[in-house]
Coordinates of C-alpha atoms in Angstrom, one line a residue:
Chain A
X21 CA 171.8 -55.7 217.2
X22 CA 174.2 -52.9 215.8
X23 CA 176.6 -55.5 215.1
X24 CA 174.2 -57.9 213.0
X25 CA 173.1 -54.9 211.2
X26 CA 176.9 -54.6 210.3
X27 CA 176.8 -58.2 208.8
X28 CA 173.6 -57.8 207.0
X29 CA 175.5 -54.7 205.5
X30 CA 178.6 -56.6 204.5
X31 CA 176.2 -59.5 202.8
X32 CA 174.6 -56.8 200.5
X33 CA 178.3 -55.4 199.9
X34 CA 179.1 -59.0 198.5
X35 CA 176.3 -59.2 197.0
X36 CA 176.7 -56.2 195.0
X37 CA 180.3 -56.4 194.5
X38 CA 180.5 -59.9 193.1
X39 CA 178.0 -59.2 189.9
X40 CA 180.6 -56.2 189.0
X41 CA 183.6 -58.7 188.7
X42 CA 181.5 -61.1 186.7
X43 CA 180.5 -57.6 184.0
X44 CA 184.0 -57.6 182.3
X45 CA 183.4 -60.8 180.4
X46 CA 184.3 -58.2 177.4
X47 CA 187.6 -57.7 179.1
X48 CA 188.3 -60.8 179.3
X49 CA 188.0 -61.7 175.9
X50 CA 190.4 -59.0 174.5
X51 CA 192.5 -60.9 176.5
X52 CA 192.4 -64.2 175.0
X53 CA 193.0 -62.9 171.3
X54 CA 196.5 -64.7 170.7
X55 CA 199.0 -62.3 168.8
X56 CA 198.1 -62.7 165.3
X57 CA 200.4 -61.2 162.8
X58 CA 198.2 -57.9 161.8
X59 CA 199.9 -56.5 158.6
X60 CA 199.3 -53.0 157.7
X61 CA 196.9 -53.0 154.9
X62 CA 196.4 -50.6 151.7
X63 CA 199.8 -48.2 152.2
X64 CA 199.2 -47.5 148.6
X65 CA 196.4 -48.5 146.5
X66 CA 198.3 -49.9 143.6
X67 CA 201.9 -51.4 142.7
X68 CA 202.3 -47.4 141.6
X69 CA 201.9 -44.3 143.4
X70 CA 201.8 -42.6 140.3
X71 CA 204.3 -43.0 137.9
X72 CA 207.0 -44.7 140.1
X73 CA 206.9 -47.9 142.0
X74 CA 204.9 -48.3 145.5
X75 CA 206.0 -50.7 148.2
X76 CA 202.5 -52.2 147.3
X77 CA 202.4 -56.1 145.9
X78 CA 199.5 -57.8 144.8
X79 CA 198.0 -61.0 146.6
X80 CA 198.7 -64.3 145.5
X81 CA 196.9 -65.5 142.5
X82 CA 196.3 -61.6 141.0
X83 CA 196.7 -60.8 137.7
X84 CA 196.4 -56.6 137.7
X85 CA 196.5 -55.4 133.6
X86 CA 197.1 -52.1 133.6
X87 CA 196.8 -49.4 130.8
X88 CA 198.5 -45.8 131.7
X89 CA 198.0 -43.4 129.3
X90 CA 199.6 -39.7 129.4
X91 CA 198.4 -36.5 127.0
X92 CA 200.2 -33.8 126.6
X93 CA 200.6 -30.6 123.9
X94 CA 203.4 -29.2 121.5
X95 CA 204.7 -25.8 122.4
X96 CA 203.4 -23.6 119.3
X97 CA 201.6 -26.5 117.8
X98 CA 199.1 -25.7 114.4
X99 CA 197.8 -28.9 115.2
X100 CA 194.0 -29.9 114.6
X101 CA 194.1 -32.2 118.0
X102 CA 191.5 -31.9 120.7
X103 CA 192.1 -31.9 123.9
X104 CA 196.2 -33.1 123.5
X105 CA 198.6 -33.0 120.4
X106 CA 200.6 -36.4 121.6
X107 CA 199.5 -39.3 123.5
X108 CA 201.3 -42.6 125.1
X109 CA 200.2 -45.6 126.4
X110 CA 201.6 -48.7 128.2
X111 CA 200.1 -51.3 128.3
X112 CA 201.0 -54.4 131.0
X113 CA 200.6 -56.8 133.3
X114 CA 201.3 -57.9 137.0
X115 CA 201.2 -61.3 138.2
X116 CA 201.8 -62.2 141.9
X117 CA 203.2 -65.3 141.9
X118 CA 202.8 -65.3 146.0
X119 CA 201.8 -62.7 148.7
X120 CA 205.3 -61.6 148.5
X121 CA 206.5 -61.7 145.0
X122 CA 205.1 -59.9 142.0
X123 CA 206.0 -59.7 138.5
X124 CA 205.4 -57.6 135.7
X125 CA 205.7 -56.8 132.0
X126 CA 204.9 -53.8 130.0
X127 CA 205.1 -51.9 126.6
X128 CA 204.6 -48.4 126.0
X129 CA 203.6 -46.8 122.8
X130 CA 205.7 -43.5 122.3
X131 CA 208.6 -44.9 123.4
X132 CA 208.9 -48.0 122.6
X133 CA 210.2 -49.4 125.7
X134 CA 209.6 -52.9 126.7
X135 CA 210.2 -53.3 130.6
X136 CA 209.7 -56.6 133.1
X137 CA 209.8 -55.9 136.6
X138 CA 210.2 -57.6 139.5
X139 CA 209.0 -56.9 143.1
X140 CA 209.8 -58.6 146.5
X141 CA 208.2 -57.8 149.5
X142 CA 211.1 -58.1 152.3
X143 CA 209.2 -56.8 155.4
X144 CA 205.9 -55.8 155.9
X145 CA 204.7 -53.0 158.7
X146 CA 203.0 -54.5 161.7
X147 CA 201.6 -52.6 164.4
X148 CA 200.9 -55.6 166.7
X149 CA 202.6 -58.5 167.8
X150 CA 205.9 -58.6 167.0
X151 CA 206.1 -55.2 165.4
X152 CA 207.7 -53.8 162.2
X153 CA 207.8 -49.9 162.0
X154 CA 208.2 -50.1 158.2
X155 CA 207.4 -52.2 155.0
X156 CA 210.6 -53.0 152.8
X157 CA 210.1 -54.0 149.6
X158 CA 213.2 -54.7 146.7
X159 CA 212.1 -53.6 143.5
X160 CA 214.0 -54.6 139.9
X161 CA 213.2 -54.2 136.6
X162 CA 215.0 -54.3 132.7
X163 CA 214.1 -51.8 130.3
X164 CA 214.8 -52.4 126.7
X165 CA 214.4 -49.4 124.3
X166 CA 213.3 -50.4 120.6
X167 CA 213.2 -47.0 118.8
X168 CA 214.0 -43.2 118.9
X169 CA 212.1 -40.8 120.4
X170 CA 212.4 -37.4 121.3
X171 CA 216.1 -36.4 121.5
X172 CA 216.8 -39.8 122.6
X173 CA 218.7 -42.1 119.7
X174 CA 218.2 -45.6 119.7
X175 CA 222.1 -47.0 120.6
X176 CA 223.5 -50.0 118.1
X177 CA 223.6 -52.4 119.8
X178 CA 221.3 -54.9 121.8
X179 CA 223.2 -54.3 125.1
X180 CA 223.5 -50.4 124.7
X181 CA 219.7 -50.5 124.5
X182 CA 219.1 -51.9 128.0
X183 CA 218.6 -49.8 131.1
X184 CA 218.5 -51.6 135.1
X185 CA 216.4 -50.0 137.6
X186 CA 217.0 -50.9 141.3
X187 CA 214.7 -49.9 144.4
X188 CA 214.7 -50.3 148.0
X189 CA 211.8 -49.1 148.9
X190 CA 210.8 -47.7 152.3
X191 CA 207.5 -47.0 153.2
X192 CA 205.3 -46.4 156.4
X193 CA 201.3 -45.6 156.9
X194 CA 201.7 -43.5 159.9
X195 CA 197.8 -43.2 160.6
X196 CA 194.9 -44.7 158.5
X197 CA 195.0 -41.8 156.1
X198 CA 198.6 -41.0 155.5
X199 CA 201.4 -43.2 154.2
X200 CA 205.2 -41.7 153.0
X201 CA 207.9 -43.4 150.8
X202 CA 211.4 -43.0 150.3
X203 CA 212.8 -44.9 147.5
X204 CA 216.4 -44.8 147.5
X205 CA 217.4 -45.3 143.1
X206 CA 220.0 -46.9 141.5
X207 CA 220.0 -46.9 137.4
X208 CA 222.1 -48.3 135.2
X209 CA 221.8 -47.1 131.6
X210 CA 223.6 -48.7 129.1
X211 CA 223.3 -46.1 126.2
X212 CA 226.0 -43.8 124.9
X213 CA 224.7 -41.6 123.8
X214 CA 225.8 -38.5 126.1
X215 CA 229.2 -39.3 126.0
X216 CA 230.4 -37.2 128.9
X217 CA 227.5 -38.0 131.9
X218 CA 227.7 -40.8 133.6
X219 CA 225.9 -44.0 133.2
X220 CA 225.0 -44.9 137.0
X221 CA 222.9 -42.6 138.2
X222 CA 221.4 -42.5 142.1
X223 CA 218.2 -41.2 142.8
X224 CA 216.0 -40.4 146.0
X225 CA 212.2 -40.6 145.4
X226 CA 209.7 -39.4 147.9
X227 CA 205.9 -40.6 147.7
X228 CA 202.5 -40.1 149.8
X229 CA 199.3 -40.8 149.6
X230 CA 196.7 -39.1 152.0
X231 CA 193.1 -40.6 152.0
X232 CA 190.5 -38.3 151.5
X233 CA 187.8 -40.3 151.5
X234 CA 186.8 -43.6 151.7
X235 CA 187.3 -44.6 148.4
X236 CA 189.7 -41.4 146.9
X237 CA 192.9 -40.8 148.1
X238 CA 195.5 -38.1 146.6
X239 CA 199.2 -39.2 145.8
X240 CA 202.0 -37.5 145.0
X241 CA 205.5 -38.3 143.8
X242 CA 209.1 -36.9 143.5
X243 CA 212.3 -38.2 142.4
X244 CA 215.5 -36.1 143.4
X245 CA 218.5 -37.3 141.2
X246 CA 221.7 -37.0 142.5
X247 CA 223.9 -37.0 139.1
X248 CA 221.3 -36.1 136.3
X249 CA 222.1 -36.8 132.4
X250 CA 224.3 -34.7 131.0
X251 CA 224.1 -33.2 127.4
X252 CA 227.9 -31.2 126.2
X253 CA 226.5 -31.2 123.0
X254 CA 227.0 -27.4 121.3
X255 CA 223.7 -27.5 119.3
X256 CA 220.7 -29.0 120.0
X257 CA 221.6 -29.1 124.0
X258 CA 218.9 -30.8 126.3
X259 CA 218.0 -30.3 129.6
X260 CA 217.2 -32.6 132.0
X261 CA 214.4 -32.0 135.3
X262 CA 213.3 -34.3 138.0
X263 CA 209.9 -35.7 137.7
X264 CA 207.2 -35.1 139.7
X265 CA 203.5 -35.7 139.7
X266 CA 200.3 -35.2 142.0
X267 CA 196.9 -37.2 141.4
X268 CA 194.0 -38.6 142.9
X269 CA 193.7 -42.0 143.0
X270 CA 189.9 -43.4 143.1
X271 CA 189.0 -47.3 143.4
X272 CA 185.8 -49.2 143.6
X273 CA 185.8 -52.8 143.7
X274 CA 188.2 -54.4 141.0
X275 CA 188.8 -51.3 139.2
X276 CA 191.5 -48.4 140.4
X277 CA 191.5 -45.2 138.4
X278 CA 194.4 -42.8 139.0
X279 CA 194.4 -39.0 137.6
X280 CA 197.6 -36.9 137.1
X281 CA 199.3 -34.2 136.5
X282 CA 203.0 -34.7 135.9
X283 CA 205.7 -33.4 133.8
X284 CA 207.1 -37.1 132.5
X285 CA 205.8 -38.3 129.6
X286 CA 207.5 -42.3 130.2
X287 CA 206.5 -45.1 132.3
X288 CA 209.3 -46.8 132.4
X289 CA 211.6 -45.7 135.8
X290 CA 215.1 -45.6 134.3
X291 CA 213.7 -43.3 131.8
X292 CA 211.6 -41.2 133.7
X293 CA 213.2 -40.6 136.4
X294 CA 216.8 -39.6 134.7
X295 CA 215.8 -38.5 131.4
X296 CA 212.9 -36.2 131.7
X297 CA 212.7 -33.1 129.3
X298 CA 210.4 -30.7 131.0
X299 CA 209.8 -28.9 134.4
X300 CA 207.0 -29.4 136.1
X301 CA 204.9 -26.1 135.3
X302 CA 202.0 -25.1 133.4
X303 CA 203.6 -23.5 130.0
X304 CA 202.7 -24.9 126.8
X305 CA 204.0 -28.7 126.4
X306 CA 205.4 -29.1 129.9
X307 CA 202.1 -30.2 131.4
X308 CA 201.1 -33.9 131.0
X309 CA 198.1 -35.3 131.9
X310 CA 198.1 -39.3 133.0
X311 CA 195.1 -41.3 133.3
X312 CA 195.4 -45.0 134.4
X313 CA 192.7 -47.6 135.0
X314 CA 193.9 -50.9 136.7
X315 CA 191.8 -54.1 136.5
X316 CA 192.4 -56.5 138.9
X317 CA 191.0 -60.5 138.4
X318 CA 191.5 -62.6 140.8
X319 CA 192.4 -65.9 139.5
X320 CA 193.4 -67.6 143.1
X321 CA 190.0 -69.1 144.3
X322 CA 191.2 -71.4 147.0
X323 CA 191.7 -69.0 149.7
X324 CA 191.7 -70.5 153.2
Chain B
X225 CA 173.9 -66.7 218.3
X226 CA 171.9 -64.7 215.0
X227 CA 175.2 -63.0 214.4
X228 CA 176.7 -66.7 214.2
X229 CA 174.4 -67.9 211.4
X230 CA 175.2 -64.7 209.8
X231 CA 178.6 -65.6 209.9
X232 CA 178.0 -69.1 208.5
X233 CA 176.0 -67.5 205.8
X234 CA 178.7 -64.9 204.3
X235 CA 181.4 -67.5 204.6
X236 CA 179.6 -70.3 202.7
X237 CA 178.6 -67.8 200.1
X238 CA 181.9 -66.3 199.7
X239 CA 183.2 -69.8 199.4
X240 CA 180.2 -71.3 197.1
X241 CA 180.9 -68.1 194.9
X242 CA 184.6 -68.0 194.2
X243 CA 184.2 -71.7 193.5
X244 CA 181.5 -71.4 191.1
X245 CA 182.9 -68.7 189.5
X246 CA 186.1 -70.4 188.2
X247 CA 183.6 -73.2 186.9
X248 CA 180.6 -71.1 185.6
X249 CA 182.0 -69.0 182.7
X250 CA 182.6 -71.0 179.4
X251 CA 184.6 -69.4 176.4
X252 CA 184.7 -70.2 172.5
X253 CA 187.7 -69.5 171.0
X254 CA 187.5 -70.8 167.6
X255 CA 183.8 -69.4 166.9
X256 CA 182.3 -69.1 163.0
X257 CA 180.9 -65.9 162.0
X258 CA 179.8 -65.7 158.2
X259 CA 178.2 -63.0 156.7
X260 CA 176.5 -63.1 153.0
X261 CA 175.2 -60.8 150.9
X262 CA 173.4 -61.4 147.9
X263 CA 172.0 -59.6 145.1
X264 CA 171.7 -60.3 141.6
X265 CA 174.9 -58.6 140.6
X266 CA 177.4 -60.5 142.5
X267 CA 176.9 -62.5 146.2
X268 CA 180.5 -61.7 149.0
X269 CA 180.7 -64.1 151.4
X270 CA 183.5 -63.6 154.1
X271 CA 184.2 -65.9 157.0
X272 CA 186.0 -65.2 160.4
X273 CA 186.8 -68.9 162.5
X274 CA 188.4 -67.4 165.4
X275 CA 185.3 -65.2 167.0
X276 CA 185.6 -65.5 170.4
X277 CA 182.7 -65.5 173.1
X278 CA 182.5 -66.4 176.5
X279 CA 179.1 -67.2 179.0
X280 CA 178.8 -67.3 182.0
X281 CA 176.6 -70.0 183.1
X282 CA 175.3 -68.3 186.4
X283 CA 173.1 -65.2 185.4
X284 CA 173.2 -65.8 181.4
X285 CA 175.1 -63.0 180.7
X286 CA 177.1 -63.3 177.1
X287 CA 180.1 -61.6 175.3
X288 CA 180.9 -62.0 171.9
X289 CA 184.1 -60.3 170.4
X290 CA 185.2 -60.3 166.6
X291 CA 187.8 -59.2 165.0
X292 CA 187.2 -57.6 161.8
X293 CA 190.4 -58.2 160.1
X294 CA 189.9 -61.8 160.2
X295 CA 187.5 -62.1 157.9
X296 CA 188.9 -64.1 154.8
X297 CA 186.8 -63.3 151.6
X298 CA 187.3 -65.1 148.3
X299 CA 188.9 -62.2 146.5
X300 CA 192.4 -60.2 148.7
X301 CA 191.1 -57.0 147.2
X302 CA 187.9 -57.0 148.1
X303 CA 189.2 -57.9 151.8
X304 CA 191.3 -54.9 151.8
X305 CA 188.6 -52.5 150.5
X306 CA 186.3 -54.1 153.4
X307 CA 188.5 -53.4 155.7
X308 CA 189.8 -50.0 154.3
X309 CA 186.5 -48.5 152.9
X310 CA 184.1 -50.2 154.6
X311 CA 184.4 -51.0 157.9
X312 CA 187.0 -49.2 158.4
X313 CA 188.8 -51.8 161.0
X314 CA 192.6 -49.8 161.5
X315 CA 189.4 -47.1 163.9
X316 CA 187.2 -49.9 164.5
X317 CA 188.9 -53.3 165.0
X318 CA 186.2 -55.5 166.7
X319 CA 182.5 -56.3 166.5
X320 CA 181.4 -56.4 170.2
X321 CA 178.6 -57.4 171.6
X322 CA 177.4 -57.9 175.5
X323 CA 174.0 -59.0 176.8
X324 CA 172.1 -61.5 178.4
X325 CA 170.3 -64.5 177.5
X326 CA 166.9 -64.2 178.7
X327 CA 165.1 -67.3 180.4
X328 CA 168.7 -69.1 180.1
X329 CA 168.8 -72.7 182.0
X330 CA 172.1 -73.6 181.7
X331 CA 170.9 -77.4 183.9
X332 CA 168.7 -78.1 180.8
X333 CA 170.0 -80.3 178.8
X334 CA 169.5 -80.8 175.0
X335 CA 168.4 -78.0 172.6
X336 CA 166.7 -75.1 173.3
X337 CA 165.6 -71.9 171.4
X338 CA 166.6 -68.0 173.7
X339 CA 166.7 -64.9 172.2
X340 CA 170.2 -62.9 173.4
X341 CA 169.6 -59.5 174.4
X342 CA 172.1 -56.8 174.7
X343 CA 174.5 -54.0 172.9
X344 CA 175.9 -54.4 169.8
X345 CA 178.7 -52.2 169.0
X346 CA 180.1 -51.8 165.1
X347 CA 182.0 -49.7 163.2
X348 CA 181.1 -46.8 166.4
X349 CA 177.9 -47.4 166.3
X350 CA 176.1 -48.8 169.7
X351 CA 173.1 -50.2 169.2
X352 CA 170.7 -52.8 171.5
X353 CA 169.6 -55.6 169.8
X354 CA 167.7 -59.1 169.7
X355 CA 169.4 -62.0 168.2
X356 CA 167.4 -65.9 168.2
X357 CA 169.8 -68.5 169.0
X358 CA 170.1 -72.1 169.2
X359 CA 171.4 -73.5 172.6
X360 CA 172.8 -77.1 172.3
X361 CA 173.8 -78.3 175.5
X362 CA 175.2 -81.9 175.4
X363 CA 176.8 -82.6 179.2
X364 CA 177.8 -79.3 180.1
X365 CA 179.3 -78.1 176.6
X366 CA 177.5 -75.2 175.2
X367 CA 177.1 -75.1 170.9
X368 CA 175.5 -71.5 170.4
X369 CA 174.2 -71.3 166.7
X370 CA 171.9 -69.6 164.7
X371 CA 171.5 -66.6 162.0
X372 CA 170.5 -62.7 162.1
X373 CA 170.4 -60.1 159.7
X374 CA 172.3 -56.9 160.1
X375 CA 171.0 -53.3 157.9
X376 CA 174.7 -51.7 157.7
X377 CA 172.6 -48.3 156.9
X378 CA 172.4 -49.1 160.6
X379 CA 175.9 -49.1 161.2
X380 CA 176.8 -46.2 159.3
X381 CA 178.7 -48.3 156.1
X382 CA 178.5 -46.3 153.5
X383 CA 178.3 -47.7 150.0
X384 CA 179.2 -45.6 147.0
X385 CA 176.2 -45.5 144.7
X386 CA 178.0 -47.2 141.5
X387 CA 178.1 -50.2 143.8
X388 CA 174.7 -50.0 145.5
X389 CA 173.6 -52.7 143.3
X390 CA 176.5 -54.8 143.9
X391 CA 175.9 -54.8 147.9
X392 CA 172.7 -56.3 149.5
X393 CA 171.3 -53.4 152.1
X394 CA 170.9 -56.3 154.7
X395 CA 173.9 -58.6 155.1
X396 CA 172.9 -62.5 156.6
X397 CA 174.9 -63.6 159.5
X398 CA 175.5 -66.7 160.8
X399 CA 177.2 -68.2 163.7
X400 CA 178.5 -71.5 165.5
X401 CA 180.8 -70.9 169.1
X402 CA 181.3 -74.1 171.0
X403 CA 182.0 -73.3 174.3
X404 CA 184.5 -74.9 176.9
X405 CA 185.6 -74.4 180.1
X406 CA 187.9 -71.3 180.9

């Protein structure tokens, strides 16, 4: 009798034990998800952390217009202006002519530059499957200044007026709210007009973006050059800073609005990253406040 | 010789069970999840063909598994806001949900009508609930189909109030999984 209790016992055993191996159907579905290439979305909002490039490209199909504008004062100014004594704008456009490969064109208002730009996304960061730590992206544009401004002349000829901006650009979103950038620089400026300074310069940028909320994130950007422009001229001597800028990015649905505070006052890279005027501080004229809004149409309808 | 038949009992079970096992449980692999919202601003649609599910046939009891990321929507940028803003899938990658489905004949053949009962879990949010579906069983292969509607107050989305017009407060859900065996 003591022994068929035992085999009574061992049938309720089974009978228990086999519904708790049938209870991880959930388990056994995680495992049938095939490795799908999981790219690491949003490291950046836009195709600019502020006023530098991102490692961001657009979709395929998206056209992004852009307008950037920057206000700023005049040290000792007697002028009637609210709010700002000078203003610039650029205006321009991105096209992504794949998921990989953007281009752009621009004009800005102050300083007459016209710049096209050129983005390739070489490798993006995957944090499944066959992993990729970091996304690399080449970046390229031509700058081609069309008039004087500030201290800066407008050189003779058509190929003295042309500046080349090369990027590799480095970047990684290390958790869901914080991505960092390197962007190693190289700039070629054709110009002249410093006769003495050199005309390749090599720059290091640095750029985050931390994500506050769901929809606002704060960026921030700084370019360290290693051989800054430089002026031997007796009278009238300029000075040359790096630039650097902090902002809050906010975007909802098509539309990205990004606020700044930054001491350049140009939007094209060879020229505000080599030839800014001003430090970044809060005296009278060095402080420039951007404010971009970003439109993005889609123009691609026959996604998969 | 009660001991014997006891034997004979656990052993034909045991067997009858492993066997049965391999052949009762039935997976989807290339399952259609839509979900639509509409309002009189704009209507988002999104659609995810790889949901997987899997029955099994013996006791009714169903898992569903979706990954959020593979959602394709008309517009990139409103995927990447989905999945950046909204559901926030890099914390939250899947839509589970695990339950039974009550009254389930899996010998009956043709359509018929069950309601799945169970845990739905979204975006950290657990929550138990009822879903109608659609049983098509054609020879022993399962077509589970049918539509539910889904408050995302529920699941804790938050919508920023400039867009509170352009985002229905109950988002339609359909689904399709065709079922094989494992």
């Amino acid at each position: 009798m003591k022994k068929s209790n035992f085999a009574y016992l061992f049938i309720i055993v089974v009978f228990i034990v086999s519904p708790i191996n049938a209870q991880d159907l959930l388990e056994k579905l995680d495992k049938e998800f095939p490795d799908v290439p999981n790219y690491v979305l949003a490291t950046f909002k836009g195709n600019r952390i502020t006023f530098g490039q991102s490692v961001e490209t657009r979709k395929k199909g998206v056209l992004e217009i852009n307008a950037h504008t920057k206000f700023w004062n005049i040290p000792n100014s007697n002028t009637q202006a609210f709010g700002a004594d000078r203003v610039t704008a650029r205006f321009g456009f991105d096209y992504a002519i794949s998921d990989r490969f953007t281009t752009g064109f621009g004009v800005a208002t102050f300083d007459g530059i016209f710049n096209g730009l050129a983005k390739y996304r070489l490798v993006r960061q995957k944090n499944s499957g066959k992993k990729a730590p970091i996304g690399i992206t080449l970046f390229q544009s031509v700058s081609y200044q069309s008039r004087s401004f500030n201290h800066i002349d407008l050189p003779n000829t058509f190929a003295r007026r042309l500046s080349f901006t090369t990027q590799v650009i480095l970047a990684r979103k290390f958790d869901s709210n914080f991505s960092f950038q390197l962007t190693p620089t190289f700039i070629r400026r054709n110009s002249n007009q410093f006769e003495d300074s050199p005309n390749n310069h090599f720059a290091l940028g640095f750029g985050a973006r931390y994500k506050v909320g769901r929809h606002v994130s704060i960026a921030s950007e700084y370019y360290y050059v290693a051989n800054p422009v430089e002026d031997n001229s007796v009278d009238d001597h300029l000075n040359f800073f790096n630039p650097f800028a902090i902002g809050v990015n906010w975007e909802v649905s098509d539309l990205i609005l990004q606020f700044s505070l930054t001491n350049t006052r140009n939007f094209d890279e060879a020229t505000n990253i080599t030839k800014t005027f001003n430090n970044f501080n809060f005296n009278d004229g060095n402080l420039h406040i951007g404010v971009s809004a970003i439109y993005v149409f889609h123009l691609n309808k026959k996604r998969k | 010789m009660n001991k014997i038949i006891t034997l004979i009992f656990i052993l034909t079970h045991y067997i009858g069970f492993s066997q049965s096992q391999a052949q009762e449980e039935v997976i989807a692999r290339l399952g259609q999840v839509s979900f639509f919202s509409y309002t009189s601003v704009e209507n988002i649609e999104a659609t995810n063909n790889q949901s997987h599910s899997i029955i099994d046939l013996s006791n009714g009891e169903i898992a569903v598994s979706i990954l959020l990321r593979a959602f394709v929507f008309k517009k990139a940028l409103m995927e990447e806001h989905f999945n950046e803003s909204y559901v926030e899938s890099d914390i939250y990658p899947k839509i589970q949900l695990h339950g039974n489905i009550l009254d389930f004949d899996s010998n009956l053949q043709g359509v018929q009508t069950k309601i799945v009962k169970g845990t739905m879990s979204f975006h950290g949010v657990n929550r138990d609930i009822e879903i109608k579906t659609k049983i098509d069983n054609t020879e022993g292969s399962y077509i589970l189909s049918g539509d539910f509607e889904v408050n995302i107050k529920d699941y804790e989305i938050k919508v920023p109030p400039l867009l509170a017009r352009n985002i229905a407060k109950t988002i339609k859900v359909t689904f399709r999984f065709e079922y094989q065996s494992l």
